[in-house]
Amino acid sequence: MNPIVNVLEQFGIDAAAVPHGNGHINNTFLVESNPRVILQRINTSIFKKPAEVMENIMAVTAYLREKIAENSGDPARETMTFLTTKEGLPYYQTVDGDFWRACYFVEDTVCLEVAKSPADFAEVAHTFGRFQRMLSDFPADQLHETIERFHDTPNRFAQLEEAIAADRAGRVASVETEIALCRKFQKYASLIVDGIAEGTVPLRVTHNDTKLNNVLLDAKTHKGICVIDLDTVMPGSLLYDFGDAMRTGASTGAEDEIDLDKVQFNLEKFEAFTAAFLEELGDSMTDRERELLPYSALIITLEQATRFLADHINGDVYYHIHRENHNLDRARTQLKLVCDIENLLPKMQEIVSKF
Ligand code: GN1
Ligand code: MG
């Protein structure tokens, strides 16, 4: 039997599935059932304990459903709803050890690869901001750390240096420029983790993967509806979510754009996101968090550059790629943005001080 047919049967579904979306980690399918369903194979070489990932997600979505209902929202549209198998589990493990999960597809929504307008990006900010606000009382000690040291930027630099030293794919000599650029900006890498260690940057329940395409917008009104991709919801810093959103949402180009002239950090989009995010969370923020907002855009974009570059050097073992040098192209867009952001830091600080 086709493995997907067997998996769907476990969730009580008999319908065709087609590949869906642009995720770099899991394998995603849209199932033409009624109602439609998203089926995913969890990447277990990255998420080593998929049952724990699903435990987090079930706890967080149950909590969100209550909060959304309290606010007279529509839980079926505003958070993800996972299906359970005949055994009552939110995942199915095949005999080969693959882990699959299924959730309802939220109809009449879109997700963006590039923000067309500052207004769209502001909606994304409201949606991630509300998400974090609704989870502000969630018992964080109940969450498993699904990937260790996920946004520990200095550790990401250490991993890049390890990759360079090992040079497994023989690519180091061809990426000296990109390596040098990463190292040039390394001085910024520890600002957020230092804040956490000092206690000036509090730990909160954060999403940790706030790229633009992890928010669903209403297809007609472009109002922000639902946060998706909850695999990395864990204790973290608000600055991770702010900074990570910037590298996709405030860029004028796609994450893998080859023509770097098309990739710029856009201040208007930065301002729109900042205004909306602070509207949701500003009251709860510390002075240091506020101060580090512009830096977080640089740090998380830089962190992503080191991750893409390390994966290119390692021979493309982490992110899905769709062409030769795909991870290198991605690293280059991130580095272009980091250069832009460094120059724009004073202007970004001025913008933050307005709100
Ligand atoms: C991955 O799963 P996806 O494509 O939303 C990655 C993020 C990166 C992102 C880069 C678990 O996210 O951390 O920022 O690619 N997720 C994981 O586009 O590593
Ligand atoms: Mg993800």
JSON list of N, CA, C and O in Angstrom, two decimals, residues 67-91:
[
{"chain": "A", "resi": 67, "resn": "LYS", "atom": "N", "xyz": [-8.10, 30.55, 25.35]},
{"chain": "A", "resi": 67, "resn": "LYS", "atom": "CA", "xyz": [-7.90, 32.02, 25.33]},
{"chain": "A", "resi": 67, "resn": "LYS", "atom": "C", "xyz": [-8.67, 32.66, 24.18]},
{"chain": "A", "resi": 67, "resn": "LYS", "atom": "O", "xyz": [-9.28, 33.72, 24.34]},
{"chain": "A", "resi": 68, "resn": "ILE", "atom": "N", "xyz": [-8.63, 32.01, 23.03]},
{"chain": "A", "resi": 68, "resn": "ILE", "atom": "CA", "xyz": [-9.31, 32.57, 21.85]},
{"chain": "A", "resi": 68, "resn": "ILE", "atom": "C", "xyz": [-10.82, 32.60, 22.09]},
{"chain": "A", "resi": 68, "resn": "ILE", "atom": "O", "xyz": [-11.48, 33.59, 21.79]},
{"chain": "A", "resi": 69, "resn": "ALA", "atom": "N", "xyz": [-11.33, 31.51, 22.68]},
{"chain": "A", "resi": 69, "resn": "ALA", "atom": "CA", "xyz": [-12.77, 31.47, 22.96]},
{"chain": "A", "resi": 69, "resn": "ALA", "atom": "C", "xyz": [-13.15, 32.56, 23.97]},
{"chain": "A", "resi": 69, "resn": "ALA", "atom": "O", "xyz": [-14.15, 33.26, 23.80]},
{"chain": "A", "resi": 70, "resn": "GLU", "atom": "N", "xyz": [-12.30, 32.74, 25.01]},
{"chain": "A", "resi": 70, "resn": "GLU", "atom": "CA", "xyz": [-12.56, 33.81, 26.01]},
{"chain": "A", "resi": 70, "resn": "GLU", "atom": "C", "xyz": [-12.65, 35.18, 25.34]},
{"chain": "A", "resi": 70, "resn": "GLU", "atom": "O", "xyz": [-13.38, 36.05, 25.77]},
{"chain": "A", "resi": 71, "resn": "ASN", "atom": "N", "xyz": [-11.83, 35.37, 24.28]},
{"chain": "A", "resi": 71, "resn": "ASN", "atom": "CA", "xyz": [-11.83, 36.66, 23.58]},
{"chain": "A", "resi": 71, "resn": "ASN", "atom": "C", "xyz": [-12.86, 36.69, 22.46]},
{"chain": "A", "resi": 71, "resn": "ASN", "atom": "O", "xyz": [-12.75, 37.50, 21.54]},
{"chain": "A", "resi": 72, "resn": "SER", "atom": "N", "xyz": [-13.81, 35.74, 22.50]},
{"chain": "A", "resi": 72, "resn": "SER", "atom": "CA", "xyz": [-14.85, 35.64, 21.46]},
{"chain": "A", "resi": 72, "resn": "SER", "atom": "C", "xyz": [-14.29, 35.42, 20.06]},
{"chain": "A", "resi": 72, "resn": "SER", "atom": "O", "xyz": [-14.89, 35.86, 19.07]},
{"chain": "A", "resi": 73, "resn": "GLY", "atom": "N", "xyz": [-13.13, 34.79, 19.98]},
{"chain": "A", "resi": 73, "resn": "GLY", "atom": "CA", "xyz": [-12.57, 34.47, 18.66]},
{"chain": "A", "resi": 73, "resn": "GLY", "atom": "C", "xyz": [-13.06, 33.11, 18.18]},
{"chain": "A", "resi": 73, "resn": "GLY", "atom": "O", "xyz": [-13.93, 32.49, 18.81]},
{"chain": "A", "resi": 74, "resn": "ASP", "atom": "N", "xyz": [-12.50, 32.66, 17.07]},
{"chain": "A", "resi": 74, "resn": "ASP", "atom": "CA", "xyz": [-12.90, 31.39, 16.47]},
{"chain": "A", "resi": 74, "resn": "ASP", "atom": "C", "xyz": [-11.72, 30.42, 16.55]},
{"chain": "A", "resi": 74, "resn": "ASP", "atom": "O", "xyz": [-10.81, 30.47, 15.72]},
{"chain": "A", "resi": 75, "resn": "PRO", "atom": "N", "xyz": [-11.71, 29.55, 17.58]},
{"chain": "A", "resi": 75, "resn": "PRO", "atom": "CA", "xyz": [-10.55, 28.67, 17.79]},
{"chain": "A", "resi": 75, "resn": "PRO", "atom": "C", "xyz": [-10.23, 27.80, 16.57]},
{"chain": "A", "resi": 75, "resn": "PRO", "atom": "O", "xyz": [-9.08, 27.48, 16.32]},
{"chain": "A", "resi": 76, "resn": "ALA", "atom": "N", "xyz": [-11.23, 27.45, 15.77]},
{"chain": "A", "resi": 76, "resn": "ALA", "atom": "CA", "xyz": [-10.98, 26.58, 14.63]},
{"chain": "A", "resi": 76, "resn": "ALA", "atom": "C", "xyz": [-10.17, 27.29, 13.54]},
{"chain": "A", "resi": 76, "resn": "ALA", "atom": "O", "xyz": [-9.52, 26.65, 12.72]},
{"chain": "A", "resi": 77, "resn": "ARG", "atom": "N", "xyz": [-10.25, 28.62, 13.54]},
{"chain": "A", "resi": 77, "resn": "ARG", "atom": "CA", "xyz": [-9.50, 29.39, 12.54]},
{"chain": "A", "resi": 77, "resn": "ARG", "atom": "C", "xyz": [-8.23, 30.01, 13.11]},
{"chain": "A", "resi": 77, "resn": "ARG", "atom": "O", "xyz": [-7.27, 30.23, 12.40]},
{"chain": "A", "resi": 78, "resn": "GLU", "atom": "N", "xyz": [-8.25, 30.29, 14.41]},
{"chain": "A", "resi": 78, "resn": "GLU", "atom": "CA", "xyz": [-7.17, 31.11, 14.97]},
{"chain": "A", "resi": 78, "resn": "GLU", "atom": "C", "xyz": [-6.06, 30.30, 15.63]},
{"chain": "A", "resi": 78, "resn": "GLU", "atom": "O", "xyz": [-5.08, 30.86, 16.09]},
{"chain": "A", "resi": 79, "resn": "THR", "atom": "N", "xyz": [-6.26, 28.99, 15.73]},
{"chain": "A", "resi": 79, "resn": "THR", "atom": "CA", "xyz": [-5.11, 28.15, 16.10]},
{"chain": "A", "resi": 79, "resn": "THR", "atom": "C", "xyz": [-5.24, 26.83, 15.36]},
{"chain": "A", "resi": 79, "resn": "THR", "atom": "O", "xyz": [-6.26, 26.56, 14.72]},
{"chain": "A", "resi": 80, "resn": "MET", "atom": "N", "xyz": [-4.17, 26.04, 15.42]},
{"chain": "A", "resi": 80, "resn": "MET", "atom": "CA", "xyz": [-4.16, 24.78, 14.68]},
{"chain": "A", "resi": 80, "resn": "MET", "atom": "C", "xyz": [-4.92, 23.72, 15.48]},
{"chain": "A", "resi": 80, "resn": "MET", "atom": "O", "xyz": [-4.85, 23.68, 16.70]},
{"chain": "A", "resi": 81, "resn": "THR", "atom": "N", "xyz": [-5.62, 22.84, 14.75]},
{"chain": "A", "resi": 81, "resn": "THR", "atom": "CA", "xyz": [-6.34, 21.74, 15.39]},
{"chain": "A", "resi": 81, "resn": "THR", "atom": "C", "xyz": [-5.82, 20.42, 14.82]},
{"chain": "A", "resi": 81, "resn": "THR", "atom": "O", "xyz": [-5.94, 20.17, 13.62]},
{"chain": "A", "resi": 82, "resn": "PHE", "atom": "N", "xyz": [-5.23, 19.60, 15.70]},
{"chain": "A", "resi": 82, "resn": "PHE", "atom": "CA", "xyz": [-4.64, 18.34, 15.24]},
{"chain": "A", "resi": 82, "resn": "PHE", "atom": "C", "xyz": [-5.61, 17.19, 15.37]},
{"chain": "A", "resi": 82, "resn": "PHE", "atom": "O", "xyz": [-6.43, 17.15, 16.29]},
{"chain": "A", "resi": 83, "resn": "LEU", "atom": "N", "xyz": [-5.51, 16.26, 14.46]},
{"chain": "A", "resi": 83, "resn": "LEU", "atom": "CA", "xyz": [-6.34, 15.07, 14.49]},
{"chain": "A", "resi": 83, "resn": "LEU", "atom": "C", "xyz": [-5.64, 14.01, 15.34]},
{"chain": "A", "resi": 83, "resn": "LEU", "atom": "O", "xyz": [-4.41, 14.02, 15.46]},
{"chain": "A", "resi": 84, "resn": "THR", "atom": "N", "xyz": [-6.43, 13.10, 15.90]},
{"chain": "A", "resi": 84, "resn": "THR", "atom": "CA", "xyz": [-5.81, 11.98, 16.62]},
{"chain": "A", "resi": 84, "resn": "THR", "atom": "C", "xyz": [-6.08, 10.69, 15.85]},
{"chain": "A", "resi": 84, "resn": "THR", "atom": "O", "xyz": [-7.02, 10.60, 15.06]},
{"chain": "A", "resi": 85, "resn": "THR", "atom": "N", "xyz": [-5.23, 9.72, 16.10]},
{"chain": "A", "resi": 85, "resn": "THR", "atom": "CA", "xyz": [-5.37, 8.43, 15.41]},
{"chain": "A", "resi": 85, "resn": "THR", "atom": "C", "xyz": [-6.40, 7.57, 16.12]},
{"chain": "A", "resi": 85, "resn": "THR", "atom": "O", "xyz": [-6.93, 7.96, 17.18]},
{"chain": "A", "resi": 86, "resn": "LYS", "atom": "N", "xyz": [-6.62, 6.40, 15.55]},
{"chain": "A", "resi": 86, "resn": "LYS", "atom": "CA", "xyz": [-7.56, 5.45, 16.18]},
{"chain": "A", "resi": 86, "resn": "LYS", "atom": "C", "xyz": [-7.13, 5.14, 17.61]},
{"chain": "A", "resi": 86, "resn": "LYS", "atom": "O", "xyz": [-7.96, 4.83, 18.47]},
{"chain": "A", "resi": 87, "resn": "GLU", "atom": "N", "xyz": [-5.82, 5.23, 17.87]},
{"chain": "A", "resi": 87, "resn": "GLU", "atom": "CA", "xyz": [-5.32, 4.97, 19.24]},
{"chain": "A", "resi": 87, "resn": "GLU", "atom": "C", "xyz": [-5.43, 6.20, 20.14]},
{"chain": "A", "resi": 87, "resn": "GLU", "atom": "O", "xyz": [-5.01, 6.15, 21.29]},
{"chain": "A", "resi": 88, "resn": "GLY", "atom": "N", "xyz": [-5.89, 7.30, 19.58]},
{"chain": "A", "resi": 88, "resn": "GLY", "atom": "CA", "xyz": [-6.02, 8.52, 20.37]},
{"chain": "A", "resi": 88, "resn": "GLY", "atom": "C", "xyz": [-4.75, 9.34, 20.49]},
{"chain": "A", "resi": 88, "resn": "GLY", "atom": "O", "xyz": [-4.64, 10.21, 21.34]},
{"chain": "A", "resi": 89, "resn": "LEU", "atom": "N", "xyz": [-3.77, 9.06, 19.62]},
{"chain": "A", "resi": 89, "resn": "LEU", "atom": "CA", "xyz": [-2.52, 9.81, 19.66]},
{"chain": "A", "resi": 89, "resn": "LEU", "atom": "C", "xyz": [-2.50, 10.90, 18.59]},
{"chain": "A", "resi": 89, "resn": "LEU", "atom": "O", "xyz": [-3.07, 10.72, 17.51]},
{"chain": "A", "resi": 90, "resn": "PRO", "atom": "N", "xyz": [-1.80, 12.02, 18.86]},
{"chain": "A", "resi": 90, "resn": "PRO", "atom": "CA", "xyz": [-1.75, 13.10, 17.87]},
{"chain": "A", "resi": 90, "resn": "PRO", "atom": "C", "xyz": [-0.68, 12.86, 16.80]},
{"chain": "A", "resi": 90, "resn": "PRO", "atom": "O", "xyz": [-0.25, 13.81, 16.13]},
{"chain": "A", "resi": 91, "resn": "TYR", "atom": "N", "xyz": [-0.21, 11.65, 16.67]},
{"chain": "A", "resi": 91, "resn": "TYR", "atom": "CA", "xyz": [0.77, 11.31, 15.62]},
{"chain": "A", "resi": 91, "resn": "TYR", "atom": "C", "xyz": [0.64, 9.81, 15.36]},
{"chain": "A", "resi": 91, "resn": "TYR", "atom": "O", "xyz": [0.08, 9.06, 16.16]}
]
